[in-house]
Each structure stands twice: as C-alpha cells, then as structure tokens.
PDB file of C-alpha atoms in Angstrom:
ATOM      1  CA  UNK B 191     152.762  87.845  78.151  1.00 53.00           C
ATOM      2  CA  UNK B 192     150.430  88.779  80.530  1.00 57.00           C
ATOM      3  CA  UNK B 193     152.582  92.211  82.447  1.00 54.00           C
ATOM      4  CA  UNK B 194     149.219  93.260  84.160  1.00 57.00           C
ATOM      5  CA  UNK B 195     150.712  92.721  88.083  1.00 52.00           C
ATOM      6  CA  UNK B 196     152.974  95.727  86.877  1.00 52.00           C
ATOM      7  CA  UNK B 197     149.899  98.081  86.578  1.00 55.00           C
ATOM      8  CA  UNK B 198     149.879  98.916  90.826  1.00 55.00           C
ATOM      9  CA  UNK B 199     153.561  98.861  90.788  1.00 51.00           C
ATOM     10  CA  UNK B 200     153.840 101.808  88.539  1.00 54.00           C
ATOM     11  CA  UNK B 201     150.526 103.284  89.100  1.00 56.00           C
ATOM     12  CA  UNK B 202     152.293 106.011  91.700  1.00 68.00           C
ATOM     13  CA  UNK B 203     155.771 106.896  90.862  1.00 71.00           C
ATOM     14  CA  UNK B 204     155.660 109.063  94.121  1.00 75.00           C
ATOM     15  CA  UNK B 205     154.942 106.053  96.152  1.00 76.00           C
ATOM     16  CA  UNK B 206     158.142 104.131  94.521  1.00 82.00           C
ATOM     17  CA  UNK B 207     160.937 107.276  95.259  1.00 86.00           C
ATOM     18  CA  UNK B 208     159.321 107.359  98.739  1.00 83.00           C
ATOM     19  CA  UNK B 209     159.961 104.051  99.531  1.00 85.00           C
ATOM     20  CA  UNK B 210     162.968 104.240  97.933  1.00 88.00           C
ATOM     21  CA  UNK B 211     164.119 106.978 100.098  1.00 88.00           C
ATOM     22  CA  UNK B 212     162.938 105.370 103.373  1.00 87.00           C
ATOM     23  CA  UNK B 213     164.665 101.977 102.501  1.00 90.00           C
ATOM     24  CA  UNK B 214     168.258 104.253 102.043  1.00 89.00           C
ATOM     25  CA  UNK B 215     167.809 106.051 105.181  1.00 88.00           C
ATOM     26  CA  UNK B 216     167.054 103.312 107.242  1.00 87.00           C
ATOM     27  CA  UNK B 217     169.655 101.352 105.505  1.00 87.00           C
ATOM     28  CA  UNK B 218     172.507 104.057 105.758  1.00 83.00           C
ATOM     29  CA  UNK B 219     171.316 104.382 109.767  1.00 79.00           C
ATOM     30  CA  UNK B 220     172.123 100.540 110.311  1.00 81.00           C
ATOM     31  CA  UNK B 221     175.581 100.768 107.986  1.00 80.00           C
ATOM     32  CA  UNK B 222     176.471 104.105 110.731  1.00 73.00           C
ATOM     33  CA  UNK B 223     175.631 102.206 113.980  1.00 72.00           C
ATOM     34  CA  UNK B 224     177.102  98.602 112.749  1.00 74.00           C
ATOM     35  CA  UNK B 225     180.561 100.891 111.819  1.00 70.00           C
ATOM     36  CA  UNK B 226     180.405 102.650 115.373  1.00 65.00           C
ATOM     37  CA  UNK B 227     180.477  99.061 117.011  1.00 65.00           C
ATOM     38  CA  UNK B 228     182.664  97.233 114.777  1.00 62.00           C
ATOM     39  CA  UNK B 229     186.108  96.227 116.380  1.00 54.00           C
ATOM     40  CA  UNK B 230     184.233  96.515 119.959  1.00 57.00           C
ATOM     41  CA  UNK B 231     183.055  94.874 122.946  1.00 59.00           C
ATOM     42  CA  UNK B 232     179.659  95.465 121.482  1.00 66.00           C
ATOM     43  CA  UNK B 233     179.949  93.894 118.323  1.00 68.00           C
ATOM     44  CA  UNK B 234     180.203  89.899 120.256  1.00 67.00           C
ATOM     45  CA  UNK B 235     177.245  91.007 122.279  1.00 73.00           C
ATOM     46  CA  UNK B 236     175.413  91.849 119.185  1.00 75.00           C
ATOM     47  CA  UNK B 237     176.078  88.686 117.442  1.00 78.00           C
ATOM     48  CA  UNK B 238     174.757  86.632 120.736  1.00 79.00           C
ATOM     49  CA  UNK B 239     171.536  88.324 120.412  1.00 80.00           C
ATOM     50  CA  UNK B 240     171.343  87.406 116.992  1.00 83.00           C
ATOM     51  CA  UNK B 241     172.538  84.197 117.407  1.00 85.00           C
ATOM     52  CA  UNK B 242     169.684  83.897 120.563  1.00 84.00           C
ATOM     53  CA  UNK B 243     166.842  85.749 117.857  1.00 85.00           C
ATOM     54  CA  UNK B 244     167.474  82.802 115.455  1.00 87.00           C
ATOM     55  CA  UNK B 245     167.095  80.009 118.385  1.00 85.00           C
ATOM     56  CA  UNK B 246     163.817  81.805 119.274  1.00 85.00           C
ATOM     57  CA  UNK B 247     162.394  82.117 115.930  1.00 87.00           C
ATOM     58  CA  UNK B 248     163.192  78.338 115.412  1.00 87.00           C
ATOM     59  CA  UNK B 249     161.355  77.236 119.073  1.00 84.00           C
ATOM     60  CA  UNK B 250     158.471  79.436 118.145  1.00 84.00           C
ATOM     61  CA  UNK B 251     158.409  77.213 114.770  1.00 86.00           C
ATOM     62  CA  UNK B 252     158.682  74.267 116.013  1.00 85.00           C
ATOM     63  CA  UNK B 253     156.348  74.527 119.328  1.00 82.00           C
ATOM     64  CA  UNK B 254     158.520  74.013 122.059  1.00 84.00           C
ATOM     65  CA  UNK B 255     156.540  75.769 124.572  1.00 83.00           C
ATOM     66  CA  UNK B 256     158.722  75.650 127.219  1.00 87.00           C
ATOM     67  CA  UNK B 257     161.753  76.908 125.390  1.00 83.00           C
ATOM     68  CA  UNK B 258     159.615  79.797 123.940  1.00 84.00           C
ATOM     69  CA  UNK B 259     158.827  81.045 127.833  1.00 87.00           C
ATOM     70  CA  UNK B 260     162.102  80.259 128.931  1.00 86.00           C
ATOM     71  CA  UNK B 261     162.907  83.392 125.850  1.00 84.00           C
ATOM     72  CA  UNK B 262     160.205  85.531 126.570  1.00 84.00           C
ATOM     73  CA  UNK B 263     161.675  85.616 130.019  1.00 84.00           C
ATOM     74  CA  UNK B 264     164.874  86.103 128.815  1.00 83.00           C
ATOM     75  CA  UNK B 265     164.124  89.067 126.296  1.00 83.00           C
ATOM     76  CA  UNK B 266     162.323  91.392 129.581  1.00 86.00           C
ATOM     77  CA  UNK B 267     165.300  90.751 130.965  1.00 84.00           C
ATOM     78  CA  UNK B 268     167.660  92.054 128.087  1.00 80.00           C
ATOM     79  CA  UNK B 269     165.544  94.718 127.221  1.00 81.00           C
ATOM     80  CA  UNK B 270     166.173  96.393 130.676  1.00 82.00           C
ATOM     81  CA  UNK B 271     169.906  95.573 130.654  1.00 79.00           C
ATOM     82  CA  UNK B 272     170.918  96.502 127.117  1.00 75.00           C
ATOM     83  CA  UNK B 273     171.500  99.836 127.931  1.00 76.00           C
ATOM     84  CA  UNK B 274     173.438  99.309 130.274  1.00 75.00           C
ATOM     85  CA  UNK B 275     175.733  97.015 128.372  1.00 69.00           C
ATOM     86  CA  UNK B 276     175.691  98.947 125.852  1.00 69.00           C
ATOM     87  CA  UNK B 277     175.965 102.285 127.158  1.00 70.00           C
ATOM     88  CA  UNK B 278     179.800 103.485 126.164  1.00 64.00           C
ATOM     89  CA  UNK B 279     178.178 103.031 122.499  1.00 64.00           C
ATOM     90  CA  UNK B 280     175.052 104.580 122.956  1.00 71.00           C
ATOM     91  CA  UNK B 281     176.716 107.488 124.479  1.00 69.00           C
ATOM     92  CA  UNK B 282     179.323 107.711 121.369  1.00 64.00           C
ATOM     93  CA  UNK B 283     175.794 106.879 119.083  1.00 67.00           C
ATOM     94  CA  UNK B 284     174.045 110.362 120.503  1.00 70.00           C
ATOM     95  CA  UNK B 285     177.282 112.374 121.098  1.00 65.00           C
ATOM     96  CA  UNK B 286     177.948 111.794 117.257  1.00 61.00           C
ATOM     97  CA  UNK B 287     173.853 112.963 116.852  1.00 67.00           C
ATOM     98  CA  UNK B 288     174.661 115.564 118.900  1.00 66.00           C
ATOM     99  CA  UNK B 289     177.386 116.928 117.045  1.00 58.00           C
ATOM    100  CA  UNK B 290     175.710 116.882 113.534  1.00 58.00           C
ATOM    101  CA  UNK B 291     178.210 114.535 112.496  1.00 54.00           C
ATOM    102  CA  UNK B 292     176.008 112.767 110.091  1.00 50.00           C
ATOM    103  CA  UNK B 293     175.471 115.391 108.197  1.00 49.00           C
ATOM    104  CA  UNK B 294     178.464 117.647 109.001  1.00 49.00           C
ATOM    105  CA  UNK B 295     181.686 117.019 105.945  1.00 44.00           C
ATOM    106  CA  UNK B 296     183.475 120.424 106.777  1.00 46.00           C
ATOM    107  CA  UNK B 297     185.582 121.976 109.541  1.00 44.00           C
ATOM    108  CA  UNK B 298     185.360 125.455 110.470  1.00 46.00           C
ATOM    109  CA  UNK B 299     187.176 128.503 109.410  1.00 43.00           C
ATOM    110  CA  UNK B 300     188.688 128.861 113.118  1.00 42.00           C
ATOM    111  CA  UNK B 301     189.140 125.474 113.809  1.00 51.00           C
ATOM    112  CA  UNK B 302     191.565 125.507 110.622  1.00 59.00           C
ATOM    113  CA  UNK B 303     193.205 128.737 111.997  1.00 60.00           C
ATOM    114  CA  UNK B 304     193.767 127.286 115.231  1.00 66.00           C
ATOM    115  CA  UNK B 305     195.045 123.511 114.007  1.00 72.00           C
ATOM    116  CA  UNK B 306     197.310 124.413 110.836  1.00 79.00           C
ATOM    117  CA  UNK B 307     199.988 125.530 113.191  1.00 83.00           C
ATOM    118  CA  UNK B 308     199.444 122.865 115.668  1.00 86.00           C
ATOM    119  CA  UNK B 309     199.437 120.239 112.945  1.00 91.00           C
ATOM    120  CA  UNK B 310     203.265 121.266 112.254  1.00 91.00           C
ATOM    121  CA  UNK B 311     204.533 121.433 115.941  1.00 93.00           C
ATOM    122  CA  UNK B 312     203.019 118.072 116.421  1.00 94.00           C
ATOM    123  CA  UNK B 313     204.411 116.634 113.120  1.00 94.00           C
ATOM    124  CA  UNK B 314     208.066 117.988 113.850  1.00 94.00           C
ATOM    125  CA  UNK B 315     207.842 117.048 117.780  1.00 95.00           C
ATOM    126  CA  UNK B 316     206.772 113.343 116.906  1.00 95.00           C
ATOM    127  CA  UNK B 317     209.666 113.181 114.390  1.00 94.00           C
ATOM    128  CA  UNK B 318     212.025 113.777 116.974  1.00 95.00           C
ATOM    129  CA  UNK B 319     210.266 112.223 119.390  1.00 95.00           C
ATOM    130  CA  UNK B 320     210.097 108.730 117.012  1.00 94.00           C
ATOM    131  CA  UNK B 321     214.035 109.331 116.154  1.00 94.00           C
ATOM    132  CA  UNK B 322     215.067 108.960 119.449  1.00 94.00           C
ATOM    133  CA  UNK B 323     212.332 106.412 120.434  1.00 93.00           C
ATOM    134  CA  UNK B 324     210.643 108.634 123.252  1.00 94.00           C
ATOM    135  CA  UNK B 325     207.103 107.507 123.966  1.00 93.00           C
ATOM    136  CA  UNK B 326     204.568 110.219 123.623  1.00 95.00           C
ATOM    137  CA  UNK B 327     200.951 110.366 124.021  1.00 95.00           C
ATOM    138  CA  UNK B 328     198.801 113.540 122.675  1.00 95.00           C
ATOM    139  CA  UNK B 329     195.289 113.987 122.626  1.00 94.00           C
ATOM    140  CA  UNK B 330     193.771 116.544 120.335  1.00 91.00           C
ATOM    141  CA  UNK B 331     189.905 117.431 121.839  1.00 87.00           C
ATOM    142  CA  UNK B 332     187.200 118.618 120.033  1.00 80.00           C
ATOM    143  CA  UNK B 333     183.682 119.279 120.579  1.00 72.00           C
ATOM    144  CA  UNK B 334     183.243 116.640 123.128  1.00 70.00           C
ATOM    145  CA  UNK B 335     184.361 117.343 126.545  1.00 68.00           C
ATOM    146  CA  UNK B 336     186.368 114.979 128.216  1.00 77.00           C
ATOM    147  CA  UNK B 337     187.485 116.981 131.363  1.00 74.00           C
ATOM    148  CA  UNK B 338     186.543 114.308 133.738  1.00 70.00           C
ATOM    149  CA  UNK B 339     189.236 112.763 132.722  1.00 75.00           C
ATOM    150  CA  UNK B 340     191.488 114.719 133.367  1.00 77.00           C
ATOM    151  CA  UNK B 341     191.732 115.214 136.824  1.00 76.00           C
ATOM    152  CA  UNK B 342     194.807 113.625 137.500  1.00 78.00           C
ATOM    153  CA  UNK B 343     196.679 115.999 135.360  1.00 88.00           C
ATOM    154  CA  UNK B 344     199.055 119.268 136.250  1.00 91.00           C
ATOM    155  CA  UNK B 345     197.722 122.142 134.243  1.00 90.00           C
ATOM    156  CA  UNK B 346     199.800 123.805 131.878  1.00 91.00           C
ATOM    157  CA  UNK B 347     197.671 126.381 129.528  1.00 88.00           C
ATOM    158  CA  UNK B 348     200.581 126.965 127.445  1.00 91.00           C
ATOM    159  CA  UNK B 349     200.808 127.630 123.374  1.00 90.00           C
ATOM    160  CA  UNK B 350     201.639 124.320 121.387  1.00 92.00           C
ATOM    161  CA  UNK B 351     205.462 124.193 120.374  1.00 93.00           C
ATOM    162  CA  UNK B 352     207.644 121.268 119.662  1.00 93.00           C
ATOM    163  CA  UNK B 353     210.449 122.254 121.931  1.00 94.00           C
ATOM    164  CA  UNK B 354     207.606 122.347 124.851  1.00 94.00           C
ATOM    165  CA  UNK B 355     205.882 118.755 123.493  1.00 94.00           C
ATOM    166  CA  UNK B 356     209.728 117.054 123.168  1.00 94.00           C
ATOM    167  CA  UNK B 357     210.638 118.293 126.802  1.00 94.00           C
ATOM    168  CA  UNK B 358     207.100 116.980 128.382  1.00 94.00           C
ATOM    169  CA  UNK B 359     208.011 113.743 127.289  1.00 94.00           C
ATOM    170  CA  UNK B 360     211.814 113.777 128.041  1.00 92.00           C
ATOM    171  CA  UNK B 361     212.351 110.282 130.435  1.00 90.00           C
ATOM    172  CA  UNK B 362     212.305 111.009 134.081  1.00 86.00           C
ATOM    173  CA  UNK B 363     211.119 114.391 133.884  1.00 87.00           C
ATOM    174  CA  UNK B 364     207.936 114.788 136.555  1.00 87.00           C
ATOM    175  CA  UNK B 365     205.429 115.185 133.236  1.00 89.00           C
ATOM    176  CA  UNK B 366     206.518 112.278 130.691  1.00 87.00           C
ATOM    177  CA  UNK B 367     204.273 109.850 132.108  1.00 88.00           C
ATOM    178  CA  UNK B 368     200.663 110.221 130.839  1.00 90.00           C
ATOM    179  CA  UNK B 369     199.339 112.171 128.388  1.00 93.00           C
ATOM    180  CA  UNK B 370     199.632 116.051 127.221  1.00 94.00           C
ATOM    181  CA  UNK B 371     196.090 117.549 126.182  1.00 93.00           C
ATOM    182  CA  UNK B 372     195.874 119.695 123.199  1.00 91.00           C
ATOM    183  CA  UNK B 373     192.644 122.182 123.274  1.00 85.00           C
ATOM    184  CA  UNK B 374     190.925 125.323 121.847  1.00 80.00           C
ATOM    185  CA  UNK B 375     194.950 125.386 120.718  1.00 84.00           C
ATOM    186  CA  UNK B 376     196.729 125.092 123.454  1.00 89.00           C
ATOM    187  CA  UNK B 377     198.486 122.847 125.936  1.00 92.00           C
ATOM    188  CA  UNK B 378     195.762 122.747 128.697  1.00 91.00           C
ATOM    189  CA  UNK B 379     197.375 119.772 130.903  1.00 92.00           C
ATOM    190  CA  UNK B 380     200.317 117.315 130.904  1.00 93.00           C
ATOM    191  CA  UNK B 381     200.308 114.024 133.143  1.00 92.00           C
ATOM    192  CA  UNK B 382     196.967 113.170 132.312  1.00 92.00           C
ATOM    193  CA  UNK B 383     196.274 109.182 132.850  1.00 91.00           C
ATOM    194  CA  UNK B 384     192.973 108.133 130.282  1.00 91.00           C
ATOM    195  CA  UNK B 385     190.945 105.057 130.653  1.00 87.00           C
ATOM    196  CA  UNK B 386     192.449 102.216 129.003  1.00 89.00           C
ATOM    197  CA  UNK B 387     190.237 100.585 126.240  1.00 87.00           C
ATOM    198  CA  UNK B 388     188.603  97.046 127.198  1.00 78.00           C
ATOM    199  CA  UNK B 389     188.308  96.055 123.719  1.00 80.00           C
ATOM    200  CA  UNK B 390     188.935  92.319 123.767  1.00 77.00           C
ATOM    201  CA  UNK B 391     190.027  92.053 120.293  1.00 78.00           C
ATOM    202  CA  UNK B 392     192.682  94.205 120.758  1.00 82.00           C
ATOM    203  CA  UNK B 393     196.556  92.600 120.101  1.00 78.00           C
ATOM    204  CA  UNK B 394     197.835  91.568 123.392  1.00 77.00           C
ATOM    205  CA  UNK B 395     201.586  93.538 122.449  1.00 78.00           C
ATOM    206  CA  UNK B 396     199.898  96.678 122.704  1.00 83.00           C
ATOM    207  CA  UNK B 397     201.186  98.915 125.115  1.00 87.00           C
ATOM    208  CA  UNK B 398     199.112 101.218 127.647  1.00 90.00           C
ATOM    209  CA  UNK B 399     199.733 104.107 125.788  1.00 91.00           C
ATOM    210  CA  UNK B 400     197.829 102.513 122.952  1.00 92.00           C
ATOM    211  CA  UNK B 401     195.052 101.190 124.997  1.00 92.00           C
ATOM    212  CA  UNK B 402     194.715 104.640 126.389  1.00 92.00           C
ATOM    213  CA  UNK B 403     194.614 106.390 123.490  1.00 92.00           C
ATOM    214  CA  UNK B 404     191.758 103.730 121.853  1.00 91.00           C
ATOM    215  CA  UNK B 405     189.871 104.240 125.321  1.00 90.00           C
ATOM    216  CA  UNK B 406     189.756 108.081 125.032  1.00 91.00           C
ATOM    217  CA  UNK B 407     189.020 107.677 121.614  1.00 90.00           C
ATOM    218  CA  UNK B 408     186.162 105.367 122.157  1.00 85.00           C
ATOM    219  CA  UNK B 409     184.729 107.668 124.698  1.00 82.00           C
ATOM    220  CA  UNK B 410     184.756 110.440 122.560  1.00 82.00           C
ATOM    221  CA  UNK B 411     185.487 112.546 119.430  1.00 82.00           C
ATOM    222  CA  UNK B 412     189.437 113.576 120.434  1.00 90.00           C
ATOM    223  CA  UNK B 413     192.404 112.098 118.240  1.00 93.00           C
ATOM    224  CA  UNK B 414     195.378 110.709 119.902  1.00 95.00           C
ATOM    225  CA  UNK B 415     198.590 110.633 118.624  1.00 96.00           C
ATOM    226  CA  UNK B 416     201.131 108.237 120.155  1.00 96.00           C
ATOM    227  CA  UNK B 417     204.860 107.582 119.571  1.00 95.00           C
ATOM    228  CA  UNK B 418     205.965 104.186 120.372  1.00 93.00           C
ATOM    229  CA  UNK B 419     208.900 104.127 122.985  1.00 91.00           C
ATOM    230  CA  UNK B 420     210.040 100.611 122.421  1.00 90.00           C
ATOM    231  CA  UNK B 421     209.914 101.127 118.296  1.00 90.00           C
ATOM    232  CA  UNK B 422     209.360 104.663 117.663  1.00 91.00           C
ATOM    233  CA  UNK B 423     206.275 103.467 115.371  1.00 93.00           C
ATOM    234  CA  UNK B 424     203.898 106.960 115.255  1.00 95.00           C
ATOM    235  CA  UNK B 425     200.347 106.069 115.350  1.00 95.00           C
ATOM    236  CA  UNK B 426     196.946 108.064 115.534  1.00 95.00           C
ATOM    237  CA  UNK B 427     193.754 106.998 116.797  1.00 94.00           C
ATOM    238  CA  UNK B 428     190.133 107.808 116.036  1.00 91.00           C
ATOM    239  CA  UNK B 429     186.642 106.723 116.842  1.00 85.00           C
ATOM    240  CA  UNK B 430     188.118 103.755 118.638  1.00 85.00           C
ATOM    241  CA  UNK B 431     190.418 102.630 115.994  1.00 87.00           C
ATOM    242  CA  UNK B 432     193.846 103.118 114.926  1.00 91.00           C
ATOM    243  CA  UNK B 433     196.346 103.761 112.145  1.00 91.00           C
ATOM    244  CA  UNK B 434     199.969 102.436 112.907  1.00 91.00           C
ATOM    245  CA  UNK B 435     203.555 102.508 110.799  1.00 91.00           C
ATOM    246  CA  UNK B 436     202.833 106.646 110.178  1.00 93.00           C
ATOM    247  CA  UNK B 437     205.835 108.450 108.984  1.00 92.00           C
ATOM    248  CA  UNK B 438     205.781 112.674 109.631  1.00 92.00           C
ATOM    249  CA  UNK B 439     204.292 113.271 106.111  1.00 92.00           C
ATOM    250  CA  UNK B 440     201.486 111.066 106.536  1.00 93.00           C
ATOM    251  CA  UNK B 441     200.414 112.107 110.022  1.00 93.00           C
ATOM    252  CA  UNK B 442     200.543 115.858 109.244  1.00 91.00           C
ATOM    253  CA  UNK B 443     198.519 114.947 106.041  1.00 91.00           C
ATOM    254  CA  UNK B 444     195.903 112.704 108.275  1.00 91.00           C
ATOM    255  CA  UNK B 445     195.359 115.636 111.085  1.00 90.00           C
ATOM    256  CA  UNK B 446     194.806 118.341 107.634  1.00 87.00           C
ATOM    257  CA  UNK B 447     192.085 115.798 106.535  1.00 86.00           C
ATOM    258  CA  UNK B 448     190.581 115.294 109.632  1.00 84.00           C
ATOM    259  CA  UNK B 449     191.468 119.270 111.504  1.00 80.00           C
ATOM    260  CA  UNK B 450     191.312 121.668 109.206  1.00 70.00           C
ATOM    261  CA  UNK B 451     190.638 120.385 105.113  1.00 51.00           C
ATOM    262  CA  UNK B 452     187.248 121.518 103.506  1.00 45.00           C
ATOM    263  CA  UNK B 453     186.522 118.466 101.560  1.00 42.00           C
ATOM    264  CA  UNK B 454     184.670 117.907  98.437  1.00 44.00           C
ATOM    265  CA  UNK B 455     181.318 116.382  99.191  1.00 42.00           C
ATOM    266  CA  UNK B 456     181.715 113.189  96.866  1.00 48.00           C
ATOM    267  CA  UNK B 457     185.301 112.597  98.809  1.00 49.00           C
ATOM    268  CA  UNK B 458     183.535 113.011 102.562  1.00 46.00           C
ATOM    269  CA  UNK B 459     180.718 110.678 101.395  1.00 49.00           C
ATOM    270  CA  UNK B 460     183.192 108.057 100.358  1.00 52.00           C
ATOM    271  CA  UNK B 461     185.269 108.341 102.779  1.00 48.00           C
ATOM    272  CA  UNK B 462     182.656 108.190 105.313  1.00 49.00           C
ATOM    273  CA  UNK B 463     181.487 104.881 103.330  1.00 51.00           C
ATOM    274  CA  UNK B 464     184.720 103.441 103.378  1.00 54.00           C
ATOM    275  CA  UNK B 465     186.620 104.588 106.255  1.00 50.00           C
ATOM    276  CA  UNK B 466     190.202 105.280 107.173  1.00 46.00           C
ATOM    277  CA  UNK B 467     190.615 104.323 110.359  1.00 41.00           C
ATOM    278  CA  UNK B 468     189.740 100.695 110.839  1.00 39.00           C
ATOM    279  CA  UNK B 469     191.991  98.359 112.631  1.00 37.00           C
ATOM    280  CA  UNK B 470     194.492  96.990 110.526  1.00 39.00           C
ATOM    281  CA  UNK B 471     195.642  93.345 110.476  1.00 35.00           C
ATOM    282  CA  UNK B 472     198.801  92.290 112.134  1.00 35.00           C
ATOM    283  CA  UNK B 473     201.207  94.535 110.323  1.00 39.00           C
ATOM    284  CA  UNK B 474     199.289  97.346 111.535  1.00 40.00           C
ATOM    285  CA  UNK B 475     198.794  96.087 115.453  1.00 43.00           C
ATOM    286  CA  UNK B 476     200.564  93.918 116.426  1.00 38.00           C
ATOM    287  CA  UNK B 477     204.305  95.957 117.149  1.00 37.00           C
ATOM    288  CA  UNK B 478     204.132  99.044 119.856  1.00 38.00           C
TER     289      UNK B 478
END
C-alpha cells in the first residue's frame, strides 16, 4: 500500500500541535459564547441567522440573482444592528473578559473571609424565611457593579445577620418589597426593585421575584437568592439561570463552591464544561 500522502502530514510535528492548539482554542471560544446565550433571547436570534446563512448559501448555488441582492442588502443591514440586538450579551461576553473569568478557577483569600460568615446568616435566614413561606430576594455582588440599579433603594450599610435579613422581609414592613443587596459584606441597601428578565423561554408561573433575580443575573456576575412566598421553594440564580427545590444544606454548599472554595483545577474545568446552573425542566421551573 502506497502510504506516501502521509509523508507532508508528518513531515512537521510542530505544524500538527499548532494546529491542534488553534482548532481547541477556537473551539473552546465558540462552546463559552454558545453557553453564555443558551436559555436567552439571543439564542432564537442566532438560529434565524443561521437559518437565513443556509437560504443564502443555497440562492448563491442555485443563481437566483435577485434573491442573492435582496441578502446582500439584508446582511449591511444586520451587520450594523447586531450589536445592538445583541448588546445585553456582548456586555456579559466582555464583562466576563474583563474579569479574567476564563482563566480565573479560584476565589480570593478575602473574598472567603468576608463570605464564610455571610454564607451561614443567609443559609439560617432563608430557612426561616422558607418555613414560614416569606418571600425573600438577596443579591450577592461581586466584581461587577450594578449600582445603577439600585437607585430606588433605602440604604442600609449594615453587617449581614439573619435576625436583620428575616425582619427586612417581614410582610408589611416599609422594606419587604424588593430586594436586599449584599456587598464587600455587608447590607448596602434594602427595597431595591431589579430589571425583570425578558427571557421568552422562561415558565409563565414564575413570579417577579424570579424574573428579577434572572434579570440581575443576566446583567451581571451577582447571585440571587430567592425564597418563594407562595411555596417556600429556595432558589439561587447565576449567569442568567437558575437552580430551584434547594434545601439549607445545599444552598450553603452552592454559595461555598461558588464564594469562597479553592477548587481543584480538574473539578473547575469540568465543571466549567458541564455546568451547574442550567435551567432545569419543569420540576425545576415551573412552581414559584
């Protein structure tokens, strides 16, 4: 058997592990921004451009002259008002570049300090909270500012207890409605009303809290932790997406991972393969 073709292949081993490289890189850039949309507005737009790429491609093949300027028209027009569509995204696409968080698998030394007593006052207040089905919304900031926001908010700049988070949220008192902000370790506002998440593939039953939370969480890198007041179901949300059905153990073990645990760097990489925090089929949305 004639194997000569092979000779160029393997002529430059260098040339091969380049490649190699530059096909993983690209490919793990794609995987990152395809994740970042997924379960968003974004995501339909995407697949009507790629549904409107494969009806050019097959005009341009088959000579339809007409049909191909009509497209060439079209694409000058999307190409100025992509970014516009798409700019929640693009903005959560450079924040995240930004913030190192490709690269970044640890938390730092203070930010552990500061969040390892917070994680239990939130985990004990939400208990209560969930026993006696008072709805709760926290937010949890971290590098990315969101203090346009919260404007609408009474400031508080008080330390994080559970006595203080249960009483914020006690019905009819002048704070429960809205959300209580949790920065630098400390309660920083109360009262705070967040945009609401226009994610169309959301589950109709769920409630503002939970589209406020998503639309903070969308907008940047805080987590949100909200207490159902019709069930008393705890839920957290991240990067747009959310867990439901939490019990105390497995929120406080959630905010470790995510606040304040050093991780092994063969657990980060998987889990940043995988993912923890995509939206869940109906037992996971579709109760608030």
């Amino acid at each position: 058997m004639d194997l000569s073709f092979l000779s160029g292949v393997f002529a430059n081993p260098g040339d091969i592990i380049r490649s190699l490289v530059d096909i993983l890189i690209v490919a793990y850039v794609v995987y990152r921004i395809l994740r970042w949309i997924s379960g968003t507005r974004a995501e339909q737009l995407l697949k009507g451009l790629v549904l409107l790429l494969v009806f050019s491609v097959l005009a341009s093949a088959l000579e339809l002259d007409m049909v191909n300027w009509l497209m060439e028209k079209l694409w000058i027009v999307f190409a100025i008002t992509l970014p516009i569509v798409f700019q929640p995204e693009l903005r959560r696409l450079l924040e995240q570049l930004g913030r190192g968080k490709f690269f970044s698998l640890t938390t730092s030394a203070v930010e552990m300090e500061e969040y390892d007593a917070i994680i239990n006052e939130i985990g004990e207040a939400t208990a209560i909270l969930a026993r006696n089905r008072v709805g709760a919304l926290l937010i949890l900031t971290r590098e990315t500012g969101i203090a346009e926001y919260l404007e609408s908010g009474v400031d508080l700049d008080a330390l994080v207890s559970a006595g203080l988070l249960i009483n914020i949220f006690v019905p009819n008192s002048p704070l429960h409605d809205g959300a209580c902000i949790i920065s630098y370790g400390r309660i920083k506002k109360a009262a705070c009303f967040l945009p609401l998440s226009d994610n169309p593939n959301l589950d109709k039953e769920l409630g503002t809290r939970h589209r406020a939370a998503l639309g903070i969480t969308e907008l940047s890198d805080a987590i949100a932790v909200i207490v159902s007041e019709e069930t008393g179901i705890i839920s957290l949300s991240q990067e747009g997406q959310i867990e439901r059905h939490l019990d105390t153990v497995s929120l406080k073990e959630i905010l470790g991972r995510e606040l304040l645990a050093r991780e092994k760097w063969s657990d980060a990489v998987k889990r940043r393969w995988v993912g923890d925090f995509r939206i869940k089929g109906p037992k996971k949305e579709n109760r608030t």
